[in-house]
Amino acid sequence: MLYDIDFDQQLIEQSIVAQYGILPYTQSCLPYKEWAALVGGLMPDSLLGRVIAIRREKDRKIIDQMTPEEKEIRRQWQTFLHRQPKPKVENTLAIKQQMQELQQAFRQMYQVRG
């Protein structure tokens, strides 16, 4: 997981404004399915995309060269993740299966039909 809808609400809203020009008050009127499609289509150079890149970096040399602000982004995210309830072991397989089904649904939704 690299972003959270609640934790990253402002980042998501600002990214949608920048990329699509849809203001936050208008975003709240969109059906969830349309809003989720907008979030899913955010480019890597959006504000959310850049923050996700900082969060997912694993190269210690790159992390050591990050600015204090970038390191703070990583620290806040790690703190958020550690405060989340841990799934029970017996639920892990069910969650994995649900994620695979969701990924397949997204693949089918965006598959080019000819």
Coordinates of N, CA and C in Angstrom, one line a residue:
M1 N 0.9 -1.2 0.0 CA 0.0 0.0 0.0 C 0.9 1.2 0.0
L2 N 0.7 2.1 -1.0 CA 1.5 3.3 -1.1 C 0.8 4.6 -0.9
Y3 N -0.5 4.5 -0.8 CA -1.3 5.7 -0.4 C -2.6 5.3 0.3
D4 N -3.2 6.2 1.1 CA -4.4 5.9 1.8 C -5.4 7.0 1.5
I5 N -6.6 6.7 1.1 CA -7.6 7.7 0.7 C -7.8 8.7 1.8
D6 N -7.9 8.3 3.1 CA -8.1 9.3 4.1 C -6.8 10.1 4.5
F7 N -5.7 9.4 4.7 CA -4.4 10.0 5.0 C -4.0 11.0 4.0
D8 N -4.2 10.6 2.7 CA -3.7 11.4 1.6 C -4.8 12.3 0.9
Q9 N -5.9 12.5 1.6 CA -7.0 13.2 1.0 C -6.6 14.5 0.3
Q10 N -5.9 15.3 1.0 CA -5.5 16.6 0.4 C -4.5 16.4 -0.8
L11 N -3.6 15.5 -0.7 CA -2.7 15.2 -1.8 C -3.5 14.8 -3.1
I12 N -4.5 13.9 -2.8 CA -5.3 13.4 -3.9 C -6.1 14.5 -4.5
E13 N -6.8 15.3 -3.7 CA -7.6 16.4 -4.2 C -6.7 17.4 -5.0
Q14 N -5.6 17.7 -4.5 CA -4.7 18.7 -5.2 C -4.2 18.1 -6.5
S15 N -3.9 16.8 -6.5 CA -3.4 16.2 -7.7 C -4.5 16.1 -8.8
I16 N -5.8 15.9 -8.4 CA -6.9 15.9 -9.3 C -7.1 17.3 -9.9
V17 N -7.0 18.3 -9.0 CA -7.1 19.7 -9.5 C -6.1 20.0 -10.5
A18 N -4.8 19.6 -10.2 CA -3.7 20.0 -11.1 C -3.8 19.2 -12.4
Q19 N -4.2 17.9 -12.4 CA -4.2 17.1 -13.6 C -5.5 17.3 -14.4
Y20 N -6.6 17.4 -13.7 CA -7.9 17.4 -14.5 C -8.6 18.7 -14.4
G21 N -8.2 19.6 -13.4 CA -8.9 20.9 -13.3 C -10.2 20.8 -12.5
I22 N -10.4 19.7 -11.8 CA -11.7 19.5 -11.1 C -11.4 19.9 -9.6
L23 N -12.2 21.0 -9.2 CA -12.0 21.5 -7.9 C -12.5 20.5 -6.8
P24 N -12.0 20.6 -5.6 CA -12.4 19.7 -4.5 C -13.9 19.6 -4.3
Y25 N -14.6 20.8 -4.3 CA -16.0 20.7 -4.0 C -16.8 20.0 -5.2
T26 N -16.2 20.0 -6.4 CA -16.8 19.3 -7.5 C -16.5 17.8 -7.4
Q27 N -15.3 17.5 -6.9 CA -14.9 16.1 -6.7 C -15.8 15.4 -5.8
S28 N -16.3 16.1 -4.7 CA -17.2 15.4 -3.8 C -18.5 15.1 -4.3
C29 N -18.9 15.7 -5.5 CA -20.2 15.4 -6.1 C -20.1 14.2 -7.1
L30 N -18.9 13.8 -7.4 CA -18.7 12.7 -8.4 C -19.1 11.4 -7.8
P31 N -19.7 10.5 -8.6 CA -19.9 9.1 -8.1 C -18.5 8.5 -7.8
Y32 N -18.5 7.6 -6.8 CA -17.2 7.1 -6.3 C -16.4 6.4 -7.5
K33 N -17.2 5.7 -8.3 CA -16.5 5.0 -9.4 C -15.7 6.0 -10.3
E34 N -16.3 7.1 -10.7 CA -15.7 8.1 -11.5 C -14.5 8.7 -10.8
W35 N -14.7 9.0 -9.5 CA -13.6 9.6 -8.7 C -12.4 8.6 -8.6
A36 N -12.7 7.4 -8.3 CA -11.7 6.4 -8.2 C -10.9 6.2 -9.6
A37 N -11.6 6.3 -10.7 CA -11.0 6.3 -12.0 C -10.0 7.4 -12.2
L38 N -10.4 8.6 -11.7 CA -9.5 9.8 -11.8 C -8.3 9.6 -10.9
V39 N -8.4 9.0 -9.7 CA -7.3 8.8 -8.9 C -6.4 7.7 -9.5
G40 N -7.0 6.7 -10.1 CA -6.2 5.7 -10.7 C -5.4 6.2 -11.9
G41 N -5.9 7.3 -12.5 CA -5.2 7.8 -13.7 C -4.2 8.9 -13.4
L42 N -4.0 9.2 -12.2 CA -3.0 10.2 -11.8 C -1.7 9.9 -12.3
M43 N -1.0 10.8 -12.9 CA 0.3 10.6 -13.5 C 1.4 10.6 -12.4
P44 N 2.5 9.9 -12.7 CA 3.6 9.9 -11.7 C 4.2 11.2 -11.3
D45 N 4.0 12.2 -12.2 CA 4.5 13.6 -11.9 C 3.5 14.4 -11.1
S46 N 2.3 13.8 -10.8 CA 1.4 14.5 -9.9 C 1.9 14.6 -8.5
L47 N 1.3 15.5 -7.7 CA 1.8 15.6 -6.3 C 1.8 14.3 -5.6
L48 N 0.6 13.6 -5.7 CA 0.5 12.2 -5.1 C 1.6 11.3 -5.7
G49 N 1.8 11.3 -7.0 CA 2.8 10.4 -7.6 C 4.2 10.7 -7.1
R50 N 4.5 11.9 -6.9 CA 5.9 12.2 -6.4 C 6.0 11.8 -4.9
V51 N 5.0 12.0 -4.1 CA 5.0 11.5 -2.7 C 5.1 10.0 -2.7
I52 N 4.4 9.3 -3.5 CA 4.5 7.8 -3.5 C 5.9 7.4 -3.9
A53 N 6.5 8.1 -4.9 CA 7.9 7.7 -5.2 C 8.8 7.9 -4.1
I54 N 8.6 8.9 -3.3 CA 9.5 9.1 -2.1 C 9.2 8.0 -1.1
R55 N 7.9 7.6 -0.9 CA 7.6 6.6 0.1 C 8.1 5.2 -0.3
R56 N 8.1 4.9 -1.6 CA 8.5 3.5 -2.0 C 10.0 3.3 -2.2
E57 N 10.8 4.4 -2.2 CA 12.2 4.3 -2.4 C 12.8 3.3 -1.4
K58 N 13.7 2.4 -1.9 CA 14.3 1.4 -1.0 C 15.8 1.6 -1.1
D59 N 16.4 2.3 -2.0 CA 17.8 2.4 -2.2 C 18.4 3.4 -1.1
R60 N 19.2 2.8 -0.2 CA 19.7 3.5 1.0 C 20.5 4.8 0.6
K61 N 21.2 4.7 -0.5 CA 22.0 5.8 -1.0 C 21.1 7.0 -1.4
I62 N 20.0 6.7 -2.1 CA 19.1 7.7 -2.5 C 18.4 8.3 -1.3
I63 N 18.0 7.4 -0.4 CA 17.3 7.9 0.8 C 18.2 8.8 1.6
D64 N 19.5 8.5 1.7 CA 20.4 9.3 2.5 C 20.6 10.7 1.8
Q65 N 20.4 10.8 0.5 CA 20.5 12.0 -0.2 C 19.2 12.9 -0.2
M66 N 18.2 12.3 0.3 CA 16.9 13.0 0.3 C 16.9 14.3 1.1
T67 N 16.1 15.2 0.8 CA 16.0 16.5 1.6 C 15.3 16.2 2.9
P68 N 15.5 17.0 3.9 CA 14.8 16.8 5.2 C 13.2 16.7 5.0
E69 N 12.7 17.5 4.0 CA 11.3 17.4 3.8 C 10.9 16.0 3.2
E70 N 11.7 15.5 2.3 CA 11.4 14.1 1.8 C 11.5 13.1 2.8
K71 N 12.5 13.2 3.7 CA 12.7 12.2 4.8 C 11.5 12.3 5.8
E72 N 10.9 13.5 5.9 CA 9.8 13.7 6.8 C 8.5 13.0 6.2
I73 N 8.4 13.1 4.9 CA 7.3 12.4 4.2 C 7.4 10.9 4.4
R74 N 8.6 10.4 4.3 CA 8.8 8.9 4.6 C 8.5 8.6 6.1
R75 N 8.9 9.4 7.0 CA 8.7 9.2 8.4 C 7.2 9.2 8.8
Q76 N 6.5 10.2 8.2 CA 5.1 10.3 8.5 C 4.3 9.1 8.0
W77 N 4.7 8.6 6.8 CA 4.1 7.5 6.2 C 4.3 6.2 7.0
Q78 N 5.6 6.0 7.4 CA 5.9 4.8 8.2 C 5.2 4.9 9.5
T79 N 5.1 6.0 10.1 CA 4.3 6.2 11.4 C 2.9 5.8 11.2
F80 N 2.3 6.3 10.1 CA 0.9 5.9 9.7 C 0.7 4.4 9.6
L81 N 1.6 3.8 8.8 CA 1.5 2.4 8.6 C 1.6 1.6 9.9
H82 N 2.5 2.0 10.7 CA 2.7 1.2 12.0 C 1.5 1.3 12.9
R83 N 0.7 2.4 12.8 CA -0.5 2.6 13.6 C -1.7 1.8 13.1
Q84 N -1.6 1.3 11.9 CA -2.7 0.6 11.3 C -2.9 -0.8 12.0
P85 N -4.1 -1.3 12.2 CA -4.3 -2.6 12.8 C -3.8 -3.6 11.8
K86 N -3.1 -4.6 12.4 CA -2.5 -5.7 11.6 C -3.6 -6.7 11.3
P87 N -3.7 -7.2 10.0 CA -4.7 -8.3 9.7 C -4.3 -9.6 10.4
K88 N -5.3 -10.3 10.8 CA -5.1 -11.6 11.4 C -4.6 -12.5 10.3
V89 N -3.7 -13.5 10.7 CA -3.1 -14.4 9.8 C -4.1 -15.1 9.0
E90 N -5.2 -15.6 9.6 CA -6.2 -16.3 8.8 C -6.9 -15.5 7.7
N91 N -6.9 -14.2 7.9 CA -7.5 -13.3 6.9 C -6.6 -12.9 5.8
T92 N -5.3 -13.2 5.9 CA -4.3 -12.8 4.9 C -4.6 -13.4 3.6
L93 N -4.9 -14.7 3.6 CA -5.1 -15.4 2.3 C -6.4 -14.8 1.6
A94 N -7.4 -14.6 2.4 CA -8.6 -14.0 1.9 C -8.4 -12.6 1.3
I95 N -7.6 -11.8 2.0 CA -7.3 -10.5 1.5 C -6.5 -10.6 0.2
K96 N -5.5 -11.5 0.2 CA -4.7 -11.6 -1.0 C -5.6 -12.0 -2.2
Q97 N -6.6 -12.9 -2.0 CA -7.5 -13.3 -3.1 C -8.3 -12.2 -3.5
Q98 N -8.8 -11.4 -2.6 CA -9.7 -10.2 -2.9 C -8.9 -9.2 -3.7
M99 N -7.6 -9.0 -3.4 CA -6.7 -8.1 -4.1 C -6.5 -8.6 -5.5
Q100 N -6.3 -9.8 -5.7 CA -6.1 -10.4 -7.0 C -7.3 -10.2 -7.9
E101 N -8.5 -10.4 -7.3 CA -9.8 -10.3 -8.0 C -9.9 -8.8 -8.4
L102 N -9.6 -7.9 -7.5 CA -9.7 -6.4 -7.8 C -8.8 -6.0 -8.9
Q103 N -7.5 -6.6 -8.9 CA -6.6 -6.3 -9.9 C -7.1 -6.8 -11.3
Q104 N -7.6 -8.0 -11.3 CA -8.2 -8.5 -12.5 C -9.3 -7.7 -13.0
A105 N -10.2 -7.2 -12.1 CA -11.3 -6.3 -12.6 C -10.8 -5.1 -13.2
F106 N -9.7 -4.5 -12.6 CA -9.1 -3.3 -13.2 C -8.5 -3.5 -14.6
R107 N -7.9 -4.7 -14.7 CA -7.3 -5.1 -16.0 C -8.4 -5.2 -17.1
Q108 N -9.5 -5.8 -16.7 CA -10.6 -6.0 -17.6 C -11.2 -4.6 -18.0
M109 N -11.3 -3.8 -17.0 CA -12.0 -2.5 -17.1 C -11.2 -1.6 -18.1
Y110 N -9.9 -1.7 -18.1 CA -9.1 -0.8 -18.9 C -8.5 -1.5 -20.2
Q111 N -9.0 -2.7 -20.4 CA -8.6 -3.5 -21.6 C -9.2 -2.8 -22.8
V112 N -8.4 -2.7 -23.8 CA -8.9 -2.1 -25.1 C -9.8 -3.1 -25.8
R113 N -10.9 -2.6 -26.1 CA -11.9 -3.4 -26.8 C -11.9 -3.0 -28.3
G114 N -11.8 -4.0 -29.2 CA -11.7 -3.6 -30.6 C -12.8 -4.1 -31.4

